[in-house]
Amino acid sequence: MADRLSARAAIAAVTADFTESTAPREDTSADGPLDWSGYADSRARATARTGERESVVHGLATVGGHRCVLVSFEFGFLGGSLGRRTGDRLEAAYEEAVTRRLPLVSLIATGGSRMQEGMIALTQLHRVAAASARLRAAGPAQLAVLRDPTTGGGWATLGAGADVVLALPGAQVGFAGSRVRPPGADPAAYTAEGQFAAGQLDAIVPPEELARTVGHWLGALAYRDTVPAAAEVPDALSATGLPRTGWDAVLRARSASRPRAEAYLDAYFGIRLPLHGDRCGGTDPGLLCGFGLREGRPVAYVAQCGTPTRPAGYRTAARVIRLADRLGVPVLTLVDTPGAANDAEAERAGAGAAIADAFAAIAAARVPVTTLVIGEGGSGGALALAAPGNTHVTTDSYFSVIAPELAAAILKRSPDRTRATADQLRLRPQDLVDLGVARSVVGPGSART
C-alpha cells in the first residue's frame, strides 16, 4: 500500500508555491440532501480530524516553473468521497483552468461517491465529466496523479479521463473499491502496476521524482494557440551510402546492426516523457510514444521499433497525435516495421480499425507531422504513421507496398525472383525521392537531398 498523504502534504510534495482558491458557497443543510441522520456530525468529525471542510482542496500553483490549477484530495475527509460540495469545488477548479487557459493537475485519493448523499453524490460525476469536456474543448491539458486509493467515480472521471495519467507505486487503482470487488478477484489487477501493464497508465513515478516529473510534463503540455514549426528531421545515425539494388536496401533495413528507434530518440531529445497504452487494455512494446523536449521545445513522438505493430500500438499512436494536435505541439514519427501484426489475435483486437484510426489522426492533424523512415517501411502498417508530403528516409531504409518476398508470392513468382521483384518495386531511398514519396534521403553519401 502506498503512503496516504494529506491533501496539503500531497501539494507540498510537488510545489511550495500554492495559493488556495476561495471555496464556492457551501450547502448548509444539516444532514445533506437525503437528510441522512448523523451526516452533519460525520462531516464535523472529519473537519476536526483533517482541518478541511471538504474532501478536495484547489488553487493556483507553480510546479517546475510552470503555472497550473492544482486539485488535491483529502482521503481523511470521508474517504476522499465525492459529494455535492466536492462537485462544486471540482467544477470551480475546472472553470478556473478554462478561464486562465492553464493545465489542470489532480492529485487524487478517493474511495468514490459519498453514500450519505446517494444519487446526488453519484450525479456529481456528470458535473465533473462536463467540466472536463469544457476544459478539453478550450485546449489546456489535464494531468492526473493517482495516489492511494483511486477508485470509483474519481478514477472514472478525473483519473482515467486525464490526458496524462501518472501513479505512485503501490497505489490501489480501479473502478471497484476493495469492499465491492468480486470474491476471488485478482488483487494485482487493482493496483497501479496492474493498470500500467494493462495500458491504463502512462507511468509509475516514485514520490521523490514526482515534482520533477510533473514539472517536465507541464512544460511539454503547455497549451499553444498558434501552429508550431515542424519538428526538425533527425540526423541519420548510420554511415552508409545509397544502396545499389532494391535487395541491398532490404538487407540494410533488416540488418541487426543498424540504429533503432531508441538510439534516434536518445540522440534527438534531451528529456523524454513516455505515454503508455491504448486505454483499452492493450500495450505494444514495439512502439514508443510520448513527448520529448528538444532544446526546451516540446515535440510529440511515435516511434516503431522494428517489430510488427499491434492494434494497441496504433491506438496509442492516435491518442498521442490527437493530444499533440490539441495542444499545438509538432509531431515526429519514426517508421520501422515489417508491417502491421496480422495474426489472429491482432485481427480480434481490431487491427483494421486501429490502423484506420492512426491514418485519420495524421490526416486530421493541424500541427506539422514529420516522418523519418529509419528501417523497414512495410506496407500500410508503416504508411499509417507516415506524414503525407513530409516523409524523409535514411540510407539504410526502404519503403514498399509490401515486402518483396510477399510481393513475389502474390504475383505467383518463384522465390528466386524475389531480388528482381525488389528492384521492380523501386523501394530504395533514392527511388522514393524520385517517385515523390519521400522529400529527402538523410545520411552520408546521399546524393539526393
Short mmCIF file of C-alpha atoms in Angstrom, two decimals:
data_model
loop_
_atom_site.label_atom_id
_atom_site.label_comp_id
_atom_site.label_asym_id
_atom_site.label_seq_id
_atom_site.Cartn_x
_atom_site.Cartn_y
_atom_site.Cartn_z
CA MET A 1 0.00 0.00 0.00
CA ALA A 2 1.30 3.46 -0.92
CA ASP A 3 1.55 6.09 1.78
CA ARG A 4 -1.55 8.24 2.31
CA LEU A 5 -0.51 11.85 2.45
CA SER A 6 -3.00 14.51 3.42
CA ALA A 7 -4.24 16.81 0.66
CA ARG A 8 -1.86 19.59 1.71
CA ALA A 9 1.08 17.24 2.20
CA ALA A 10 0.50 15.96 -1.33
CA ILE A 11 0.53 19.55 -2.58
CA ALA A 12 3.74 20.24 -0.66
CA ALA A 13 5.32 17.18 -2.28
CA VAL A 14 5.09 18.80 -5.72
CA THR A 15 5.27 22.56 -5.01
CA ALA A 16 5.96 25.22 -2.42
CA ASP A 17 4.02 27.77 -4.46
CA PHE A 18 0.29 27.18 -3.93
CA THR A 19 -2.47 29.74 -3.46
CA GLU A 20 -5.77 28.22 -2.42
CA SER A 21 -8.84 29.41 -4.27
CA THR A 22 -11.93 30.55 -2.40
CA ALA A 23 -14.35 27.68 -1.99
CA PRO A 24 -17.80 28.04 -3.56
CA ARG A 25 -20.71 28.82 -1.27
CA GLU A 26 -21.40 25.75 0.84
CA ASP A 27 -24.67 23.92 1.34
CA THR A 28 -25.66 24.45 4.97
CA SER A 29 -28.36 21.77 5.17
CA ALA A 30 -27.52 19.86 8.31
CA ASP A 31 -27.69 16.26 7.18
CA GLY A 32 -27.38 16.73 3.43
CA PRO A 33 -29.79 16.20 0.53
CA LEU A 34 -31.05 12.86 1.88
CA ASP A 35 -31.42 14.12 5.45
CA TRP A 36 -29.12 11.26 6.44
CA SER A 37 -29.10 11.08 10.22
CA GLY A 38 -25.65 11.80 11.66
CA TYR A 39 -24.16 13.06 8.37
CA ALA A 40 -23.53 16.54 9.76
CA ASP A 41 -21.73 15.01 12.75
CA SER A 42 -19.60 12.85 10.42
CA ARG A 43 -18.54 15.94 8.47
CA ALA A 44 -17.75 17.80 11.66
CA ARG A 45 -15.55 14.96 12.89
CA ALA A 46 -13.80 14.82 9.52
CA THR A 47 -13.10 18.55 9.73
CA ALA A 48 -11.77 18.23 13.26
CA ARG A 49 -9.51 15.36 12.20
CA THR A 50 -8.17 16.86 8.95
CA GLY A 51 -8.64 20.61 9.23
CA GLU A 52 -10.54 20.56 5.93
CA ARG A 53 -14.17 21.41 5.26
CA GLU A 54 -14.42 19.15 2.21
CA SER A 55 -12.63 16.29 0.52
CA VAL A 56 -10.81 18.46 -2.05
CA VAL A 57 -8.57 21.50 -1.95
CA HIS A 58 -7.89 23.52 -5.11
CA GLY A 59 -5.98 26.59 -6.20
CA LEU A 60 -3.22 28.03 -8.36
CA ALA A 61 0.27 26.53 -8.23
CA THR A 62 3.65 26.65 -9.88
CA VAL A 63 5.34 23.30 -10.47
CA GLY A 64 8.75 23.20 -12.09
CA GLY A 65 8.37 26.81 -13.14
CA HIS A 66 5.03 26.22 -14.85
CA ARG A 67 1.64 27.54 -13.72
CA CYS A 68 -1.33 25.23 -13.31
CA VAL A 69 -4.59 24.77 -11.46
CA LEU A 70 -3.99 22.15 -8.77
CA VAL A 71 -6.60 19.88 -7.14
CA SER A 72 -5.73 17.66 -4.19
CA PHE A 73 -7.96 15.12 -2.45
CA GLU A 74 -8.11 14.69 1.31
CA PHE A 75 -8.71 10.98 1.90
CA GLY A 76 -9.08 11.60 5.63
CA PHE A 77 -12.29 13.51 4.93
CA LEU A 78 -14.87 10.75 4.50
CA GLY A 79 -12.53 8.69 2.36
CA GLY A 80 -11.97 11.46 -0.16
CA SER A 81 -15.50 10.82 -1.37
CA LEU A 82 -17.37 12.94 -3.88
CA GLY A 83 -20.48 14.75 -2.69
CA ARG A 84 -22.33 17.85 -3.85
CA ARG A 85 -19.89 20.26 -2.23
CA THR A 86 -16.98 18.28 -3.71
CA GLY A 87 -18.60 18.70 -7.10
CA ASP A 88 -18.87 22.46 -6.50
CA ARG A 89 -15.16 22.69 -5.82
CA LEU A 90 -14.11 20.46 -8.70
CA GLU A 91 -16.30 22.38 -11.14
CA ALA A 92 -14.79 25.65 -9.88
CA ALA A 93 -11.27 24.28 -10.39
CA TYR A 94 -12.01 23.25 -13.97
CA GLU A 95 -13.61 26.61 -14.75
CA GLU A 96 -10.57 28.42 -13.36
CA ALA A 97 -8.37 26.34 -15.66
CA VAL A 98 -10.60 27.26 -18.61
CA THR A 99 -10.61 30.96 -17.75
CA ARG A 100 -6.87 31.18 -17.16
CA ARG A 101 -6.04 28.75 -20.01
CA LEU A 102 -3.92 26.65 -17.67
CA PRO A 103 -3.47 22.88 -17.37
CA LEU A 104 -5.23 21.13 -14.51
CA VAL A 105 -3.29 18.75 -12.27
CA SER A 106 -5.26 16.42 -9.99
CA LEU A 107 -3.63 14.67 -7.01
CA ILE A 108 -6.29 12.03 -6.46
CA ALA A 109 -7.05 9.88 -3.42
CA THR A 110 -10.69 8.86 -3.23
CA GLY A 111 -12.93 5.94 -2.44
CA GLY A 112 -15.67 7.09 -4.82
CA SER A 113 -19.11 8.64 -4.36
CA ARG A 114 -20.43 9.58 -0.90
CA MET A 115 -23.02 7.13 0.39
CA GLN A 116 -24.71 9.70 2.67
CA GLU A 117 -25.76 11.74 -0.39
CA GLY A 118 -26.94 8.83 -2.52
CA MET A 119 -27.79 9.65 -6.13
CA ILE A 120 -27.00 13.32 -5.58
CA ALA A 121 -23.40 12.26 -4.92
CA LEU A 122 -23.34 9.98 -7.94
CA THR A 123 -24.57 12.71 -10.29
CA GLN A 124 -21.52 14.80 -9.42
CA LEU A 125 -19.75 12.58 -11.95
CA HIS A 126 -21.89 14.20 -14.66
CA ARG A 127 -20.72 17.61 -13.46
CA VAL A 128 -17.07 16.59 -13.42
CA ALA A 129 -17.31 14.99 -16.86
CA ALA A 130 -18.96 18.10 -18.31
CA ALA A 131 -16.36 20.40 -16.75
CA SER A 132 -13.57 18.18 -18.07
CA ALA A 133 -15.09 18.30 -21.56
CA ARG A 134 -15.23 22.11 -21.44
CA LEU A 135 -11.56 22.29 -20.49
CA ARG A 136 -10.60 19.83 -23.22
CA ALA A 137 -12.54 21.88 -25.79
CA ALA A 138 -10.73 25.03 -24.62
CA GLY A 139 -7.36 23.34 -25.20
CA PRO A 140 -5.39 23.01 -21.94
CA ALA A 141 -4.27 19.60 -20.79
CA GLN A 142 -5.32 17.53 -17.80
CA LEU A 143 -2.76 15.53 -15.79
CA ALA A 144 -3.71 13.09 -13.04
CA VAL A 145 -1.53 11.70 -10.27
CA LEU A 146 -3.12 8.60 -8.73
CA ARG A 147 -2.47 8.29 -5.01
CA ASP A 148 -3.70 5.52 -2.74
CA PRO A 149 -6.52 4.72 -3.26
CA THR A 150 -8.02 5.98 -6.52
CA THR A 151 -11.29 4.13 -7.08
CA GLY A 152 -14.87 4.59 -8.18
CA GLY A 153 -16.04 7.77 -9.85
CA GLY A 154 -12.85 9.65 -9.06
CA TRP A 155 -10.89 7.13 -11.14
CA ALA A 156 -13.53 7.05 -13.89
CA THR A 157 -13.58 10.86 -14.31
CA LEU A 158 -10.59 12.88 -13.11
CA GLY A 159 -8.21 9.92 -13.25
CA ALA A 160 -8.86 7.85 -16.37
CA GLY A 161 -10.23 10.91 -18.16
CA ALA A 162 -6.96 12.84 -17.96
CA ASP A 163 -4.63 13.29 -20.91
CA VAL A 164 -1.65 12.03 -18.94
CA VAL A 165 -2.06 9.58 -16.06
CA LEU A 166 0.74 9.05 -13.54
CA ALA A 167 0.57 6.94 -10.40
CA LEU A 168 2.52 6.42 -7.21
CA PRO A 169 3.96 2.94 -6.67
CA GLY A 170 1.63 0.52 -4.91
CA ALA A 171 -1.46 2.71 -5.17
CA GLN A 172 -4.82 0.96 -5.33
CA VAL A 173 -6.33 1.93 -8.67
CA GLY A 174 -9.59 0.65 -10.14
CA PHE A 175 -13.25 1.35 -10.64
CA ALA A 176 -14.12 -1.22 -7.98
CA GLY A 177 -13.03 -0.38 -4.45
CA SER A 178 -11.66 -3.01 -2.12
CA ARG A 179 -15.05 -3.70 -0.45
CA VAL A 180 -17.08 -4.21 -3.62
CA ARG A 181 -14.86 -6.46 -5.76
CA PRO A 182 -16.00 -9.95 -6.76
CA PRO A 183 -14.84 -12.74 -4.44
CA GLY A 184 -11.53 -14.15 -5.58
CA ALA A 185 -10.73 -11.20 -7.85
CA ASP A 186 -7.02 -10.90 -8.63
CA PRO A 187 -5.80 -8.10 -6.35
CA ALA A 188 -2.94 -7.26 -8.74
CA ALA A 189 -5.46 -6.02 -11.30
CA TYR A 190 -6.46 -3.24 -8.90
CA THR A 191 -3.01 -1.76 -8.44
CA ALA A 192 -1.08 0.94 -10.24
CA GLU A 193 1.27 -1.72 -11.51
CA GLY A 194 -1.59 -3.86 -12.83
CA GLN A 195 -3.24 -0.91 -14.53
CA PHE A 196 0.08 0.08 -16.12
CA ALA A 197 0.52 -3.42 -17.52
CA ALA A 198 -2.99 -3.13 -18.99
CA GLY A 199 -2.19 0.13 -20.75
CA GLN A 200 -4.32 2.35 -18.49
CA LEU A 201 -1.49 4.44 -17.02
CA ASP A 202 1.38 6.30 -18.64
CA ALA A 203 3.98 5.92 -15.87
CA ILE A 204 4.51 4.91 -12.26
CA VAL A 205 6.56 7.63 -10.60
CA PRO A 206 8.42 7.28 -7.27
CA PRO A 207 7.42 10.00 -4.78
CA GLU A 208 10.88 11.59 -4.80
CA GLU A 209 10.65 12.09 -8.59
CA LEU A 210 7.06 13.32 -8.71
CA ALA A 211 7.67 17.09 -8.56
CA ARG A 212 10.31 16.96 -11.26
CA THR A 213 8.22 14.70 -13.49
CA VAL A 214 5.07 16.81 -13.17
CA GLY A 215 7.13 19.93 -13.87
CA HIS A 216 8.56 18.39 -17.05
CA TRP A 217 5.10 17.35 -18.17
CA LEU A 218 3.65 20.81 -17.58
CA GLY A 219 6.41 22.25 -19.75
CA ALA A 220 5.59 19.79 -22.51
CA LEU A 221 1.82 20.17 -22.23
CA ALA A 222 1.61 23.96 -22.08
CA TYR A 223 -1.19 24.98 -24.45
CA ARG A 224 -0.19 26.92 -27.56
CA ASP A 225 -2.80 28.65 -29.70
CA THR A 226 -0.56 29.05 -32.76
CA VAL A 227 0.52 26.43 -35.27
CA PRO A 228 4.12 25.44 -34.41
CA ALA A 229 7.03 24.99 -36.75
CA ALA A 230 7.62 21.44 -37.93
CA ALA A 231 9.95 19.21 -35.97
CA GLU A 232 13.48 19.04 -37.34
CA VAL A 233 14.35 15.90 -39.26
CA PRO A 234 16.67 13.79 -37.08
CA ASP A 235 20.20 13.22 -38.32
CA ALA A 236 20.89 9.75 -39.69
CA LEU A 237 22.93 7.68 -37.25
CA SER A 238 24.42 5.30 -39.81
CA ALA A 239 27.36 5.95 -42.12
CA THR A 240 26.25 4.02 -45.20
CA GLY A 241 25.92 5.33 -48.74
CA LEU A 242 22.99 4.70 -51.06
CA PRO A 243 22.14 1.04 -51.77
CA ARG A 244 22.90 -0.23 -55.26
CA THR A 245 19.90 -2.55 -55.68
CA GLY A 246 16.48 -2.96 -54.18
CA TRP A 247 17.53 -6.13 -52.41
CA ASP A 248 20.57 -4.32 -50.97
CA ALA A 249 18.16 -1.76 -49.49
CA VAL A 250 16.06 -4.53 -47.93
CA LEU A 251 19.11 -6.25 -46.41
CA ARG A 252 20.37 -2.99 -44.92
CA ALA A 253 16.99 -2.22 -43.37
CA ARG A 254 16.84 -5.69 -41.86
CA SER A 255 20.40 -5.63 -40.53
CA ALA A 256 20.63 -6.17 -36.80
CA SER A 257 23.50 -3.68 -36.61
CA ARG A 258 21.70 -0.60 -37.93
CA PRO A 259 20.46 2.07 -35.46
CA ARG A 260 16.99 1.59 -34.00
CA ALA A 261 14.32 3.95 -32.68
CA GLU A 262 15.66 4.12 -29.13
CA ALA A 263 19.03 5.40 -30.40
CA TYR A 264 17.36 8.04 -32.57
CA LEU A 265 15.14 9.26 -29.72
CA ASP A 266 18.06 9.42 -27.27
CA ALA A 267 20.09 11.46 -29.76
CA TYR A 268 17.21 13.79 -30.60
CA PHE A 269 15.71 14.61 -27.21
CA GLY A 270 17.22 15.95 -24.01
CA ILE A 271 14.24 14.66 -21.98
CA ARG A 272 11.65 12.05 -22.90
CA LEU A 273 8.26 11.68 -21.21
CA PRO A 274 6.61 8.40 -22.23
CA LEU A 275 2.92 7.86 -22.89
CA HIS A 276 1.93 4.24 -22.46
CA GLY A 277 -1.00 2.13 -23.53
CA ASP A 278 -4.15 2.46 -25.59
CA ARG A 279 -6.61 2.92 -22.68
CA CYS A 280 -8.46 -0.15 -23.97
CA GLY A 281 -6.45 -2.78 -22.09
CA GLY A 282 -3.62 -3.07 -24.60
CA THR A 283 0.04 -2.17 -24.97
CA ASP A 284 2.59 -2.59 -27.73
CA PRO A 285 6.22 -2.85 -26.57
CA GLY A 286 7.29 -2.36 -30.18
CA LEU A 287 6.04 1.23 -30.27
CA LEU A 288 7.49 4.12 -28.25
CA CYS A 289 5.24 7.13 -27.74
CA GLY A 290 5.35 10.31 -25.72
CA PHE A 291 6.50 13.90 -25.61
CA GLY A 292 10.14 14.94 -25.68
CA LEU A 293 11.95 18.20 -25.04
CA ARG A 294 14.44 19.22 -27.72
CA GLU A 295 16.41 22.28 -26.63
CA GLY A 296 13.47 23.10 -24.35
CA ARG A 297 10.89 22.81 -27.14
CA PRO A 298 8.24 20.07 -26.88
CA VAL A 299 7.78 17.58 -29.70
CA ALA A 300 5.45 14.58 -29.59
CA TYR A 301 6.89 11.35 -30.90
CA VAL A 302 5.66 7.99 -32.18
CA ALA A 303 8.43 5.51 -32.98
CA GLN A 304 8.22 1.97 -34.33
CA CYS A 305 10.94 -0.37 -33.10
CA GLY A 306 11.27 -2.82 -36.00
CA THR A 307 8.54 -5.25 -34.98
CA PRO A 308 5.06 -5.77 -36.44
CA THR A 309 2.91 -3.01 -34.95
CA ARG A 310 -0.07 -4.25 -32.97
CA PRO A 311 -3.55 -2.68 -32.77
CA ALA A 312 -2.79 -1.29 -29.31
CA GLY A 313 0.22 0.47 -30.81
CA TYR A 314 -1.83 2.21 -33.47
CA ARG A 315 -4.45 3.26 -30.90
CA THR A 316 -1.74 4.65 -28.64
CA ALA A 317 -0.19 6.50 -31.56
CA ALA A 318 -3.53 8.06 -32.47
CA ARG A 319 -4.04 9.16 -28.86
CA VAL A 320 -0.65 10.88 -28.79
CA ILE A 321 -1.11 12.58 -32.18
CA ARG A 322 -4.53 13.96 -31.23
CA LEU A 323 -3.24 15.25 -27.89
CA ALA A 324 -0.32 16.97 -29.60
CA ASP A 325 -2.68 18.48 -32.15
CA ARG A 326 -4.94 19.88 -29.44
CA LEU A 327 -2.01 21.42 -27.59
CA GLY A 328 -0.27 22.83 -30.66
CA VAL A 329 2.82 20.58 -30.41
CA PRO A 330 4.55 19.26 -33.57
CA VAL A 331 4.79 15.51 -34.09
CA LEU A 332 7.75 13.35 -35.12
CA THR A 333 7.19 9.78 -36.29
CA LEU A 334 9.92 7.19 -36.83
CA VAL A 335 8.82 4.43 -39.19
CA ASP A 336 10.37 0.98 -38.84
CA THR A 337 8.15 -2.07 -39.17
CA PRO A 338 7.91 -5.07 -41.49
CA GLY A 339 4.17 -4.37 -41.37
CA ALA A 340 1.16 -4.45 -39.11
CA ALA A 341 0.70 -7.51 -36.94
CA ASN A 342 -1.50 -9.93 -38.89
CA ASP A 343 -2.03 -12.84 -36.52
CA ALA A 344 -5.48 -13.93 -35.34
CA GLU A 345 -5.10 -12.09 -32.05
CA ALA A 346 -4.41 -8.83 -33.89
CA GLU A 347 -7.49 -9.32 -36.04
CA ARG A 348 -9.65 -9.96 -32.97
CA ALA A 349 -8.18 -6.82 -31.37
CA GLY A 350 -9.36 -4.69 -34.29
CA ALA A 351 -6.27 -4.26 -36.45
CA GLY A 352 -8.16 -2.68 -39.32
CA ALA A 353 -9.99 -0.16 -37.17
CA ALA A 354 -6.84 0.71 -35.23
CA ILE A 355 -4.84 1.32 -38.42
CA ALA A 356 -7.69 3.40 -39.84
CA ASP A 357 -7.70 5.49 -36.67
CA ALA A 358 -3.97 6.18 -37.00
CA PHE A 359 -4.42 7.24 -40.62
CA ALA A 360 -7.28 9.52 -39.55
CA ALA A 361 -5.30 11.11 -36.70
CA ILE A 362 -2.46 12.11 -39.03
CA ALA A 363 -4.81 13.22 -41.78
CA ALA A 364 -6.73 15.50 -39.40
CA ALA A 365 -3.70 16.94 -37.60
CA ARG A 366 -3.38 20.72 -37.85
CA VAL A 367 0.13 20.68 -36.41
CA PRO A 368 3.06 19.65 -38.63
CA VAL A 369 3.87 15.95 -38.68
CA THR A 370 7.40 14.97 -39.73
CA THR A 371 8.39 11.38 -40.55
CA LEU A 372 11.77 9.70 -40.87
CA VAL A 373 11.86 6.12 -42.15
CA ILE A 374 14.79 4.56 -40.29
CA GLY A 375 14.45 0.90 -41.33
CA GLU A 376 11.71 -1.18 -42.86
CA GLY A 377 8.68 0.54 -44.34
CA GLY A 378 6.34 -2.37 -44.69
CA SER A 379 3.05 -1.65 -46.43
CA GLY A 380 0.08 0.09 -44.79
CA GLY A 381 1.34 -0.79 -41.33
CA ALA A 382 4.17 1.68 -41.92
CA LEU A 383 2.28 4.18 -44.07
CA ALA A 384 -0.31 4.68 -41.30
CA LEU A 385 2.32 6.57 -39.29
CA ALA A 386 3.95 8.42 -42.20
CA ALA A 387 3.28 12.09 -42.90
CA PRO A 388 1.96 12.81 -46.41
CA GLY A 389 4.32 15.29 -48.06
CA ASN A 390 6.78 15.37 -45.18
CA THR A 391 8.40 11.94 -45.10
CA HIS A 392 12.18 11.53 -45.22
CA VAL A 393 14.22 8.33 -45.45
CA THR A 394 17.64 7.21 -44.25
CA THR A 395 20.17 5.43 -46.44
CA ASP A 396 19.53 2.17 -44.60
CA SER A 397 15.79 2.07 -45.11
CA TYR A 398 13.23 1.02 -47.68
CA PHE A 399 9.50 1.63 -48.20
CA SER A 400 7.36 -0.75 -50.19
CA VAL A 401 3.76 -1.61 -50.95
CA ILE A 402 4.64 -4.98 -49.40
CA ALA A 403 7.79 -6.96 -48.60
CA PRO A 404 9.39 -8.24 -51.81
CA GLU A 405 9.06 -11.90 -50.77
CA LEU A 406 5.32 -11.44 -50.30
CA ALA A 407 5.01 -9.43 -53.50
CA ALA A 408 6.63 -12.29 -55.39
CA ALA A 409 4.26 -14.77 -53.78
CA ILE A 410 1.22 -12.65 -54.63
CA LEU A 411 2.42 -12.43 -58.25
CA LYS A 412 2.93 -16.22 -58.27
CA ARG A 413 6.65 -15.89 -58.86
CA SER A 414 9.22 -18.42 -57.69
CA PRO A 415 11.38 -17.47 -54.68
CA ASP A 416 14.41 -16.92 -56.90
CA ARG A 417 12.60 -13.92 -58.42
CA THR A 418 12.45 -12.08 -55.09
CA ARG A 419 15.52 -9.93 -55.73
CA ALA A 420 14.30 -8.90 -59.18
CA THR A 421 10.92 -8.09 -57.66
CA ALA A 422 12.61 -5.83 -55.10
CA ASP A 423 14.17 -3.86 -57.95
CA GLN A 424 10.84 -3.57 -59.75
CA LEU A 425 9.14 -2.24 -56.63
CA ARG A 426 11.53 0.74 -56.62
CA LEU A 427 11.76 0.71 -52.85
CA ARG A 428 15.27 2.16 -52.42
CA PRO A 429 15.66 5.52 -50.64
CA GLN A 430 16.68 7.27 -53.86
CA ASP A 431 13.73 5.68 -55.71
CA LEU A 432 11.33 7.00 -53.09
CA VAL A 433 12.59 10.55 -53.65
CA ASP A 434 12.29 10.16 -57.43
CA LEU A 435 8.71 8.90 -57.02
CA GLY A 436 7.78 11.81 -54.76
CA VAL A 437 7.01 9.53 -51.83
CA ALA A 438 9.91 10.97 -49.79
CA ARG A 439 11.20 14.52 -49.65
CA SER A 440 14.83 13.66 -48.99
CA VAL A 441 17.37 11.00 -48.19
CA VAL A 442 19.07 11.67 -44.88
CA GLY A 443 22.54 10.25 -44.42
CA PRO A 444 26.18 10.32 -45.54
CA GLY A 445 26.77 9.72 -49.21
CA SER A 446 23.21 10.51 -50.24
CA ALA A 447 23.25 12.40 -53.49
CA ARG A 448 19.55 13.27 -53.42
CA THR A 449 18.53 15.57 -50.53
#
